[in-house]
Short mmCIF file of C-alpha atoms and ligand atoms in Angstrom, two decimals:
data_model
loop_
_atom_site.label_atom_id
_atom_site.label_comp_id
_atom_site.label_asym_id
_atom_site.label_seq_id
_atom_site.Cartn_x
_atom_site.Cartn_y
_atom_site.Cartn_z
CA MET A 1 24.04 85.90 -75.85
CA THR A 2 26.82 83.55 -74.61
CA ARG A 3 27.84 82.35 -78.27
CA ILE A 4 30.08 78.93 -77.79
CA ALA A 5 32.07 77.34 -80.56
CA ILE A 6 33.09 73.77 -80.86
CA ILE A 7 35.81 72.19 -82.89
CA GLY A 8 35.88 69.02 -84.13
CA GLY A 9 32.74 66.88 -84.61
CA GLY A 10 33.49 63.53 -83.25
CA ILE A 11 31.15 62.19 -80.36
CA SER A 12 32.82 64.39 -77.94
CA GLY A 13 31.94 67.32 -79.90
CA LEU A 14 27.89 65.83 -80.39
CA ALA A 15 27.52 65.57 -76.77
CA ALA A 16 28.83 69.33 -75.99
CA ALA A 17 26.50 70.29 -78.53
CA PHE A 18 23.83 68.19 -77.46
CA GLU A 19 24.26 69.61 -73.96
CA LEU A 20 24.21 73.20 -75.18
CA GLU A 21 21.47 72.45 -77.80
CA GLU A 22 19.22 71.04 -74.37
CA ARG A 23 19.99 74.58 -72.69
CA ARG A 24 19.45 76.93 -74.99
CA ARG A 25 15.89 75.26 -76.30
CA ALA A 26 15.81 75.61 -71.90
CA GLY A 27 15.64 79.50 -71.74
CA ALA A 28 19.16 79.78 -71.45
CA ASP A 29 21.18 82.58 -73.64
CA VAL A 30 23.64 80.49 -75.21
CA ASP A 31 23.90 79.87 -79.11
CA TYR A 32 26.87 77.39 -80.60
CA VAL A 33 29.15 77.10 -83.83
CA LEU A 34 30.11 73.07 -84.34
CA TYR A 35 33.27 73.25 -87.14
CA GLU A 36 34.05 70.39 -88.27
CA SER A 37 36.83 69.60 -90.93
CA SER A 38 35.54 66.70 -93.00
CA GLU A 39 32.09 66.03 -94.69
CA ARG A 40 30.69 64.08 -91.83
CA LEU A 41 30.07 63.80 -88.70
CA GLY A 42 30.18 61.53 -86.25
CA GLY A 43 34.20 61.25 -86.61
CA VAL A 44 35.34 57.48 -85.75
CA LEU A 45 31.65 56.63 -85.42
CA ARG A 46 31.13 55.14 -88.64
CA THR A 47 28.56 52.22 -89.54
CA GLU A 48 27.88 50.05 -92.49
CA HIS A 49 25.18 48.12 -93.95
CA ILE A 50 26.53 45.37 -96.27
CA ASP A 51 24.51 41.97 -97.30
CA GLY A 52 22.87 42.03 -94.59
CA CYS A 53 25.39 42.59 -91.71
CA ILE A 54 25.96 46.14 -89.79
CA VAL A 55 29.30 46.66 -90.24
CA GLU A 56 31.55 48.87 -87.51
CA ALA A 57 33.97 50.97 -88.65
CA GLY A 58 34.99 52.10 -85.63
CA PRO A 59 33.74 51.71 -82.22
CA ASP A 60 31.00 48.91 -82.47
CA SER A 61 29.78 48.89 -78.93
CA PHE A 62 30.82 50.91 -75.23
CA ILE A 63 31.07 49.69 -71.56
CA THR A 64 28.25 49.65 -70.12
CA GLU A 65 29.10 49.87 -66.47
CA LYS A 66 30.34 53.87 -67.25
CA PRO A 67 27.14 54.84 -67.95
CA TRP A 68 27.26 58.70 -70.04
CA ALA A 69 27.24 57.24 -73.41
CA THR A 70 23.64 54.72 -72.86
CA ASP A 71 22.44 58.16 -70.75
CA LEU A 72 23.37 59.79 -74.47
CA CYS A 73 21.51 57.40 -75.89
CA ARG A 74 17.82 58.16 -74.26
CA ALA A 75 18.16 61.82 -74.05
CA VAL A 76 18.35 61.64 -77.57
CA GLY A 77 15.44 59.38 -78.24
CA LEU A 78 17.78 55.51 -78.58
CA GLY A 79 16.46 54.32 -75.47
CA ASP A 80 14.37 51.50 -76.71
CA GLN A 81 17.41 50.72 -79.90
CA LEU A 82 19.88 49.90 -77.10
CA ILE A 83 21.49 46.29 -77.00
CA GLY A 84 23.63 44.27 -74.84
CA SER A 85 26.49 41.92 -75.42
CA ASN A 86 25.34 37.59 -75.61
CA ASP A 87 27.22 37.43 -71.86
CA ALA A 88 25.28 33.98 -72.01
CA ASP A 89 27.67 33.50 -74.99
CA ARG A 90 30.95 35.59 -73.57
CA LYS A 91 34.01 33.52 -73.88
CA THR A 92 37.75 34.73 -75.36
CA TYR A 93 40.44 33.08 -76.70
CA ILE A 94 44.56 33.62 -76.85
CA LEU A 95 46.33 32.29 -79.38
CA THR A 96 48.53 30.63 -77.09
CA ASN A 97 51.45 28.37 -79.27
CA GLY A 98 49.62 28.68 -82.07
CA ARG A 99 46.42 27.19 -80.67
CA LEU A 100 43.48 29.20 -79.35
CA VAL A 101 42.63 28.80 -75.37
CA VAL A 102 39.94 30.03 -74.04
CA MET A 103 40.67 32.63 -70.88
CA PRO A 104 39.67 30.77 -67.35
CA ASP A 105 36.86 31.42 -65.37
CA GLY A 106 36.64 34.39 -62.90
CA LEU A 107 39.54 36.02 -64.30
CA MET A 108 39.93 39.89 -63.52
CA PHE A 109 41.70 41.57 -66.25
CA MET A 110 44.34 39.72 -65.46
CA VAL A 111 43.80 38.91 -61.14
CA PRO A 112 42.59 35.27 -61.21
CA THR A 113 39.66 35.09 -58.51
CA LYS A 114 38.72 31.72 -58.83
CA ILE A 115 41.90 28.81 -58.44
CA LEU A 116 40.73 25.88 -60.14
CA PRO A 117 40.16 27.46 -63.70
CA THR A 118 42.73 29.37 -63.70
CA GLY A 119 45.21 26.18 -62.23
CA PHE A 120 44.62 23.42 -64.21
CA SER A 121 44.24 26.32 -67.54
CA PRO A 122 47.44 26.12 -70.53
CA LEU A 123 47.36 29.92 -70.48
CA PHE A 124 50.12 30.11 -67.95
CA SER A 125 52.87 28.29 -67.47
CA TRP A 126 53.84 26.17 -63.80
CA LYS A 127 55.45 29.35 -62.81
CA THR A 128 53.30 32.42 -63.52
CA LYS A 129 50.72 30.62 -61.56
CA LEU A 130 53.85 29.25 -58.98
CA ARG A 131 53.97 33.59 -58.95
CA MET A 132 50.05 34.17 -58.96
CA ALA A 133 49.54 31.83 -55.53
CA GLN A 134 52.70 33.92 -54.17
CA GLU A 135 51.00 37.15 -55.61
CA LEU A 136 48.28 36.47 -52.46
CA PHE A 137 51.47 38.10 -50.23
CA HIS A 138 52.92 41.09 -52.30
CA PRO A 139 52.96 43.58 -49.62
CA PRO A 140 50.86 46.93 -49.68
CA ARG A 141 52.98 49.14 -51.21
CA ALA A 142 55.36 52.33 -49.53
CA VAL A 143 52.81 55.49 -49.15
CA ALA A 144 56.24 57.36 -47.64
CA GLY A 145 57.15 60.99 -49.74
CA ASN A 146 55.54 61.44 -53.56
CA GLU A 147 55.43 57.46 -53.57
CA ASN A 148 51.95 57.12 -53.50
CA ASP A 149 52.13 58.61 -56.66
CA HIS A 150 54.81 56.77 -58.25
CA ASP A 151 53.59 56.36 -61.79
CA GLU A 152 55.03 53.31 -63.53
CA SER A 153 53.90 51.17 -67.13
CA VAL A 154 51.51 48.53 -67.10
CA ALA A 155 54.01 45.93 -67.96
CA ALA A 156 56.20 46.91 -64.87
CA PHE A 157 54.01 46.83 -62.70
CA VAL A 158 52.07 43.71 -63.73
CA GLU A 159 55.81 42.08 -64.13
CA ARG A 160 55.51 43.15 -60.42
CA HIS A 161 52.98 41.17 -59.38
CA TYR A 162 52.79 38.06 -62.04
CA GLY A 163 55.61 38.07 -64.39
CA ALA A 164 56.65 38.59 -67.29
CA GLU A 165 54.31 35.83 -69.15
CA MET A 166 51.17 37.43 -67.93
CA VAL A 167 52.39 40.94 -69.77
CA ASP A 168 52.79 39.32 -73.03
CA ARG A 169 49.57 36.49 -72.58
CA LEU A 170 46.86 38.59 -70.94
CA ALA A 171 47.94 42.10 -70.21
CA ASP A 172 49.11 43.49 -73.18
CA PRO A 173 46.66 42.05 -76.38
CA LEU A 174 43.98 43.41 -73.96
CA LEU A 175 44.85 46.77 -73.42
CA SER A 176 46.13 46.69 -77.41
CA GLY A 177 42.59 45.84 -78.04
CA VAL A 178 41.40 48.89 -75.80
CA TYR A 179 44.19 52.02 -76.80
CA GLY A 180 46.46 50.17 -79.54
CA GLY A 181 48.93 50.26 -77.65
CA GLU A 182 51.53 47.98 -75.57
CA ALA A 183 51.56 47.78 -71.89
CA ALA A 184 55.10 48.90 -72.17
CA ASN A 185 54.15 52.45 -73.29
CA LEU A 186 50.18 52.79 -71.23
CA SER A 187 50.95 54.37 -67.70
CA VAL A 188 49.11 52.20 -64.90
CA ARG A 189 48.18 54.96 -62.58
CA ALA A 190 45.87 56.26 -66.12
CA VAL A 191 44.86 53.16 -67.71
CA LEU A 192 44.20 50.69 -64.80
CA PRO A 193 44.00 53.31 -61.84
CA ARG A 194 41.29 50.75 -59.78
CA PHE A 195 44.42 47.95 -60.04
CA ALA A 196 47.10 50.52 -58.48
CA GLU A 197 44.61 51.99 -56.45
CA MET A 198 44.28 48.35 -55.01
CA GLU A 199 48.27 47.77 -54.83
CA ARG A 200 48.15 50.68 -52.19
CA THR A 201 45.29 49.32 -50.36
CA HIS A 202 46.09 45.81 -49.74
CA GLY A 203 49.16 45.55 -51.77
CA SER A 204 48.12 42.31 -53.43
CA LEU A 205 45.39 42.82 -56.22
CA GLY A 206 44.84 38.83 -56.21
CA ARG A 207 43.47 40.25 -51.99
CA ALA A 208 42.27 42.89 -52.92
CA MET A 209 40.15 41.68 -55.69
CA LEU A 210 38.28 38.50 -52.73
CA ALA A 211 38.18 41.34 -50.45
CA ALA A 212 35.56 43.19 -53.47
CA ARG A 213 33.76 40.18 -54.05
CA LYS A 214 32.52 39.22 -50.58
CA LYS A 215 31.72 42.85 -49.89
CA MET A 216 29.18 42.64 -53.21
CA SER A 217 28.48 39.86 -51.96
CA VAL A 218 26.33 40.88 -48.79
CA GLY A 219 23.34 41.84 -49.48
CA PRO A 220 20.40 40.88 -53.31
CA ARG A 221 22.63 39.68 -55.65
CA LYS A 222 21.11 41.65 -58.38
CA PRO A 223 21.99 40.54 -62.41
CA ALA A 224 24.77 41.53 -63.99
CA PRO A 225 23.80 43.87 -66.72
CA PRO A 226 25.16 42.80 -70.11
CA LEU A 227 28.67 43.72 -70.08
CA PHE A 228 29.06 45.78 -73.16
CA THR A 229 26.43 48.11 -74.51
CA SER A 230 25.64 49.19 -78.50
CA LEU A 231 22.90 49.84 -81.30
CA LYS A 232 20.99 47.30 -83.36
CA ASN A 233 21.62 49.31 -86.51
CA GLY A 234 25.14 50.33 -85.09
CA MET A 235 27.61 52.99 -83.23
CA GLN A 236 27.04 55.80 -86.39
CA HIS A 237 23.49 55.53 -85.60
CA LEU A 238 24.59 57.75 -82.17
CA ALA A 239 26.12 60.52 -83.67
CA GLU A 240 23.32 60.73 -86.50
CA THR A 241 20.67 61.45 -83.91
CA VAL A 242 22.40 64.05 -82.08
CA VAL A 243 23.02 65.90 -85.51
CA SER A 244 19.15 65.42 -86.23
CA ARG A 245 18.61 67.02 -83.09
CA LEU A 246 21.12 69.68 -83.31
CA THR A 247 20.53 72.88 -85.19
CA PRO A 248 21.33 72.38 -89.03
CA SER A 249 22.54 76.02 -89.56
CA SER A 250 25.26 75.50 -86.30
CA LEU A 251 26.56 72.80 -88.25
CA LEU A 252 29.56 73.12 -90.02
CA THR A 253 31.05 70.61 -92.04
CA ASN A 254 34.07 71.16 -94.48
CA ALA A 255 35.30 73.90 -92.29
CA PRO A 256 38.66 72.34 -91.26
CA VAL A 257 39.55 75.29 -88.48
CA GLN A 258 43.43 76.39 -88.43
CA ALA A 259 43.51 78.22 -85.34
CA ILE A 260 41.54 80.04 -82.96
CA GLN A 261 43.41 83.57 -80.78
CA ARG A 262 42.25 85.31 -77.97
CA GLU A 263 41.66 88.81 -78.66
CA ALA A 264 40.51 91.04 -76.00
CA GLU A 265 37.54 89.95 -74.69
CA SER A 266 36.46 87.20 -77.39
CA TRP A 267 37.84 84.35 -78.81
CA VAL A 268 38.65 84.28 -82.87
CA VAL A 269 38.37 80.98 -85.00
CA SER A 270 39.86 80.90 -87.88
CA ALA A 271 38.44 78.14 -90.19
CA GLY A 272 39.84 78.43 -94.25
CA MET A 273 38.80 82.13 -95.65
CA LYS A 274 36.38 83.03 -92.92
CA SER A 275 36.51 83.33 -89.55
CA ASP A 276 34.52 84.43 -86.25
CA GLU A 277 33.86 85.50 -82.80
CA PHE A 278 33.19 83.58 -79.69
CA ASP A 279 32.61 84.24 -76.04
CA SER A 280 34.35 80.72 -75.32
CA VAL A 281 35.37 77.81 -77.21
CA ILE A 282 35.54 73.80 -76.70
CA VAL A 283 38.07 72.36 -78.29
CA ALA A 284 37.17 68.42 -79.28
CA LEU A 285 40.28 67.10 -81.19
CA PRO A 286 42.27 64.58 -80.50
CA ALA A 287 45.66 65.69 -78.90
CA SER A 288 47.79 66.74 -81.95
CA ALA A 289 44.70 68.68 -83.68
CA ALA A 290 44.07 70.63 -80.96
CA ALA A 291 48.07 71.36 -80.27
CA GLN A 292 47.97 72.56 -83.95
CA VAL A 293 45.20 75.60 -83.34
CA LEU A 294 46.14 76.65 -79.99
CA ARG A 295 49.54 76.94 -80.83
CA MET A 296 49.46 80.35 -81.15
CA ALA A 297 47.17 81.06 -78.47
CA CYS A 298 48.50 78.78 -76.03
CA PRO A 299 51.44 77.86 -76.69
CA GLU A 300 53.20 76.12 -73.38
CA LEU A 301 49.83 74.07 -73.17
CA SER A 302 50.08 73.73 -77.28
CA ALA A 303 53.18 71.34 -76.29
CA GLU A 304 51.96 69.50 -73.42
CA LEU A 305 48.71 68.17 -75.73
CA ALA A 306 52.31 67.65 -78.82
CA ALA A 307 53.48 65.22 -76.28
CA ILE A 308 50.51 62.58 -75.98
CA GLN A 309 50.88 60.65 -78.78
CA TYR A 310 48.47 58.43 -80.91
CA SER A 311 48.66 55.25 -82.41
CA SER A 312 46.56 54.21 -85.64
CA SER A 313 44.73 51.12 -86.09
CA ILE A 314 42.90 49.20 -88.50
CA THR A 315 39.44 47.34 -88.74
CA VAL A 316 38.93 44.49 -90.77
CA GLY A 317 34.93 43.74 -91.08
CA ILE A 318 35.21 40.16 -93.52
CA ALA A 319 31.87 38.12 -93.61
CA TYR A 320 31.57 34.04 -94.80
CA ASP A 321 28.54 32.11 -95.28
CA ARG A 322 26.58 29.65 -92.96
CA GLU A 323 29.11 26.37 -93.23
CA VAL A 324 31.81 29.22 -91.26
CA ARG A 325 29.26 30.12 -89.17
CA ARG A 326 28.96 26.35 -87.65
CA SER A 327 32.32 25.47 -87.65
CA LEU A 328 33.77 27.61 -85.52
CA PRO A 329 34.28 28.04 -82.13
CA PRO A 330 31.60 30.04 -79.50
CA GLY A 331 32.58 32.99 -77.41
CA PHE A 332 33.76 36.67 -78.89
CA GLY A 333 36.64 35.81 -80.61
CA PHE A 334 40.31 36.27 -79.89
CA LEU A 335 43.27 38.35 -78.60
CA VAL A 336 46.96 37.16 -80.07
CA PRO A 337 49.86 38.21 -77.98
CA ARG A 338 52.89 39.67 -79.79
CA SER A 339 54.65 36.35 -79.03
CA GLU A 340 52.69 34.62 -81.34
CA GLY A 341 54.77 36.55 -84.39
CA LYS A 342 50.97 37.62 -85.94
CA ARG A 343 50.00 40.71 -87.43
CA LEU A 344 46.48 40.73 -86.96
CA LEU A 345 45.64 41.55 -82.21
CA ALA A 346 42.65 40.59 -82.06
CA ALA A 347 39.35 39.03 -84.19
CA THR A 348 36.00 39.68 -82.69
CA PHE A 349 33.49 36.62 -83.85
CA VAL A 350 30.18 39.90 -84.78
CA HIS A 351 27.59 37.65 -84.75
CA ASN A 352 28.70 35.89 -81.31
CA LYS A 353 28.66 39.19 -79.33
CA PHE A 354 25.75 41.01 -80.52
CA PRO A 355 22.31 40.17 -81.48
CA HIS A 356 21.17 41.55 -85.11
CA ARG A 357 25.09 42.41 -86.76
CA ALA A 358 24.86 39.33 -88.87
CA PRO A 359 21.49 37.33 -90.71
CA GLU A 360 21.60 34.16 -89.07
CA ASP A 361 23.31 32.63 -92.18
CA ARG A 362 26.24 34.45 -91.94
CA ALA A 363 29.43 35.00 -89.92
CA LEU A 364 30.87 38.64 -89.37
CA LEU A 365 34.32 38.60 -88.16
CA ARG A 366 35.85 42.15 -87.36
CA CYS A 367 39.47 42.10 -87.15
CA PHE A 368 42.02 44.04 -85.51
CA PHE A 369 45.60 45.91 -86.00
CA ALA A 370 47.43 48.79 -84.21
CA GLY A 371 50.13 50.27 -83.27
CA ARG A 372 53.72 48.98 -84.92
CA ASN A 373 51.35 46.57 -86.53
CA ALA A 374 48.71 48.52 -87.93
CA GLU A 375 51.99 51.08 -88.77
CA ASP A 376 53.72 48.22 -91.21
CA VAL A 377 50.05 47.14 -92.90
CA TRP A 378 49.07 50.63 -93.50
CA PRO A 379 50.59 51.00 -96.75
CA LEU A 380 49.59 47.89 -98.46
CA THR A 381 46.28 48.00 -100.34
CA ASP A 382 43.62 47.03 -99.67
CA ASP A 383 43.53 43.60 -100.77
CA GLN A 384 46.65 42.58 -99.66
CA ILE A 385 46.03 43.58 -96.24
CA ILE A 386 41.95 41.48 -97.29
CA GLY A 387 45.09 38.66 -97.60
CA ILE A 388 46.87 39.01 -94.32
CA VAL A 389 44.13 38.57 -92.63
CA ARG A 390 42.89 35.66 -94.15
CA ASN A 391 46.61 34.10 -94.40
CA GLU A 392 46.12 34.53 -90.27
CA LEU A 393 42.99 33.29 -90.38
CA GLN A 394 43.46 30.21 -91.57
CA GLN A 395 46.02 29.75 -89.31
CA ILE A 396 44.73 29.87 -86.21
CA LEU A 397 41.00 29.10 -87.29
CA GLY A 398 41.31 26.95 -90.27
CA LEU A 399 39.32 29.28 -92.34
CA ARG A 400 40.01 28.42 -95.87
CA ALA A 401 36.45 29.68 -97.36
CA GLU A 402 35.91 32.41 -99.94
CA PRO A 403 34.69 35.66 -98.06
CA LEU A 404 31.48 36.83 -99.44
CA PHE A 405 32.84 40.52 -98.66
CA ALA A 406 35.93 42.06 -97.09
CA ARG A 407 36.26 46.06 -95.71
CA VAL A 408 38.73 47.72 -94.85
CA TYR A 409 39.12 51.16 -92.59
CA LYS A 410 41.78 53.06 -91.55
CA TRP A 411 42.10 55.14 -88.92
CA LYS A 412 45.46 57.11 -88.69
CA SER A 413 46.98 58.32 -85.05
CA ALA A 414 42.93 58.04 -83.28
CA MET A 415 43.87 56.39 -80.87
CA ALA A 416 45.91 58.69 -77.44
CA GLN A 417 47.89 56.71 -75.01
CA TYR A 418 48.43 57.52 -71.96
CA GLY A 419 52.23 57.63 -71.46
CA VAL A 420 53.51 57.24 -68.14
CA GLY A 421 52.97 60.50 -66.61
CA HIS A 422 49.84 61.08 -68.28
CA LEU A 423 47.88 61.88 -65.31
CA ASP A 424 50.81 65.12 -64.14
CA ARG A 425 50.54 66.12 -67.71
CA LEU A 426 46.29 66.81 -66.86
CA ASP A 427 47.69 68.72 -63.90
CA ARG A 428 50.06 71.12 -65.89
CA MET A 429 47.61 71.25 -68.43
CA GLU A 430 44.80 71.91 -66.24
CA ARG A 431 46.79 74.52 -64.66
CA LEU A 432 47.50 75.86 -68.12
CA ARG A 433 43.48 76.06 -69.12
CA GLN A 434 42.68 78.17 -66.41
CA GLN A 435 44.97 80.92 -67.02
CA VAL A 436 43.10 81.16 -70.47
CA PRO A 437 39.70 82.11 -69.90
CA GLY A 438 36.61 80.47 -72.49
CA LEU A 439 38.35 77.58 -73.38
CA ALA A 440 37.56 73.78 -72.36
CA LEU A 441 39.12 70.84 -73.60
CA ALA A 442 37.39 67.46 -74.65
CA GLY A 443 37.80 64.02 -76.45
CA ASN A 444 39.78 60.84 -75.74
CA ALA A 445 43.23 62.02 -75.11
CA TYR A 446 42.50 63.13 -70.84
CA ARG A 447 40.71 61.10 -68.80
CA GLY A 448 39.43 58.23 -70.99
CA ILE A 449 39.42 56.74 -74.64
CA GLY A 450 36.64 55.35 -75.08
CA VAL A 451 32.95 56.67 -75.99
CA PRO A 452 31.09 56.93 -72.40
CA ASP A 453 33.93 58.81 -71.78
CA CYS A 454 34.29 60.65 -74.91
CA VAL A 455 30.38 61.53 -74.42
CA ARG A 456 31.43 62.95 -70.28
CA SER A 457 34.51 65.10 -71.22
CA GLY A 458 32.44 66.44 -74.30
CA ARG A 459 29.12 67.77 -71.65
CA ASP A 460 30.86 68.27 -69.13
CA ALA A 461 33.53 70.65 -70.95
CA ALA A 462 29.98 72.43 -71.90
CA LYS A 463 28.88 72.65 -68.31
CA GLN A 464 32.22 74.54 -67.76
CA LEU A 465 31.62 77.46 -70.46
CA ALA A 466 27.99 77.56 -70.08
CA GLY A 467 27.95 77.24 -66.54
CA ALA A 468 26.46 73.40 -64.42
C1 FAD B 501 39.18 51.62 -84.56
C2 FAD B 501 38.04 51.95 -83.23
C3 FAD B 501 38.08 50.92 -82.66
C4 FAD B 501 37.22 52.10 -81.02
N1 FAD B 501 36.46 50.50 -80.09
C5 FAD B 501 35.76 51.34 -79.51
C6 FAD B 501 35.19 50.76 -78.83
O1 FAD B 501 34.34 48.91 -79.28
N2 FAD B 501 34.08 50.99 -78.07
C7 FAD B 501 34.96 52.84 -77.18
O2 FAD B 501 34.09 52.49 -76.01
N3 FAD B 501 35.63 53.23 -78.23
C8 FAD B 501 36.28 52.65 -79.06
N4 FAD B 501 36.92 53.48 -79.62
C9 FAD B 501 37.69 54.76 -78.81
C10 FAD B 501 36.69 55.68 -79.38
O3 FAD B 501 35.85 55.66 -79.82
C11 FAD B 501 37.29 57.03 -79.78
O4 FAD B 501 38.20 57.40 -78.61
C12 FAD B 501 35.86 58.25 -79.84
O5 FAD B 501 35.35 57.62 -80.59
C13 FAD B 501 36.76 59.65 -80.11
O6 FAD B 501 35.61 60.78 -80.24
P1 FAD B 501 36.14 62.16 -80.19
O7 FAD B 501 34.49 63.28 -80.83
O8 FAD B 501 37.23 62.04 -79.10
O9 FAD B 501 37.23 62.25 -81.33
P2 FAD B 501 37.07 61.70 -83.50
O10 FAD B 501 35.97 61.00 -83.38
O11 FAD B 501 38.77 61.36 -83.81
O12 FAD B 501 36.64 63.11 -83.59
C14 FAD B 501 37.50 64.44 -84.11
C15 FAD B 501 36.94 65.06 -84.98
O13 FAD B 501 37.66 66.51 -85.38
C16 FAD B 501 38.09 66.29 -86.54
N5 FAD B 501 38.81 67.40 -86.71
C17 FAD B 501 40.16 66.95 -86.68
N6 FAD B 501 40.71 68.17 -87.10
C18 FAD B 501 39.78 68.98 -87.03
C19 FAD B 501 40.41 70.71 -87.45
N7 FAD B 501 41.55 71.60 -87.33
N8 FAD B 501 38.81 71.23 -87.51
C20 FAD B 501 37.76 70.96 -87.61
N9 FAD B 501 37.77 69.16 -86.93
C21 FAD B 501 38.97 68.50 -87.06
C22 FAD B 501 38.33 65.33 -86.94
O14 FAD B 501 37.77 65.58 -88.42
C23 FAD B 501 36.50 64.14 -86.08
O15 FAD B 501 35.73 64.33 -86.99
C24 FAD B 501 37.51 52.79 -80.92
C25 FAD B 501 38.99 53.61 -81.77
C26 FAD B 501 38.93 53.81 -82.59
C27 FAD B 501 39.49 54.25 -83.52
#
């Protein structure tokens, strides 16, 4: 019998456990124990039901294009609970000089694919619009020597193509909504690999995007799936349902792992006053916690893990009555460039983005702080943070009404920051990992921070150790 320990009960660890459970039920001679330090499983997947509203404390959905979370939902029997975003109403605003300006149609991240909407948009100055036109003549990157593998920050990359205003107005706010970090600190190869590849092949991102669209327009057109997918009852429902498919005696909560050690042919996992022996271990923790538990067993790997930075974030769910719902603009919400001098980075109009999230007579907003902005407000009380949210919503939306309720959720160092050189670090880590038999890593520190990538990483780690 192969015994596998899984450290961490977030969605990465749960996905690994589910993979092993399925194999066990199919007759494989494998067993597992999952260790979770807190009293609840699911990690940052947390949903509260308040006054008829479904309030997401952590992730509110996942990208449909990446199939692994949807596949897991279907595998655990949640196929009929999947919901798509209301893309007919998909408008996002950018706060620009104190006013909400709608993101022009045809922008693919920061690459314009339609001339007129971008040309007439007040989002960009004439200088940036000129840069967009010039970008179409951007030469392919030199491929001599190692140049092909050259990494740089997203900010530097976007600035080379479109100038600094594009970094401030679009790249930075879009990425801070996903990574909670700043474009100046994120690796273009790790965070925007498709764009780095487009530059390599076409030089101009605009031309590459137009070429890709041309290719797609050949053949029959399928209706586009919704951009985001979620669950009717919220993201926590996924974690709970996965847990309900696992063997209860294999799940240990309130069990913080202090260390894992290689001894002879096995791994010894120490949690509290107890230790247990396993053939292999999946470490499904945020990188800093993974570094801590691997400190003794693999000091070099631990040092690489410790160097992966994390950003903290705060979400505030805030609800209003029917009058406010009527008065809010249509669309999914707004992003706030740092140059606007606000503390909020984004707000989602949840009642518009997804069905079933708020009753017809409620407006539900999800406000987001991350990185430096989150650190600034971190020491404040919940009431003070709600005060900042209300003050800024008043400035941005003219919203003066009393909220029906408001909840603050703080996530310390939960979002991995893929810094410049991240992929090289992962290569070094993989070489170090291969030197220790029976060790696999899963989680958001490696090749994707979103829920689908975490699910994929957990299941792949289990396959790696239990045999594909
Ligand atoms: C506010 C927020 C919003 C997000 N929004 C989205 C979104 O909309 N869409 C999307 O796709 N992604 C989103 N993400 C990202 C995504 O949710 C996370 O990257 C993913 O859920 C991380 O899962 P995980 O299991 O790797 O880590 P975690 O959820 O952090 O789980 C790790 C677990 O390990 C436990 N642990 C820590 N140390 C130990 C130890 N020593 N021993 C045992 N257990 C330990 C922790 O208690 C925790 O339960 C968001 C993240 C945050 C924080």
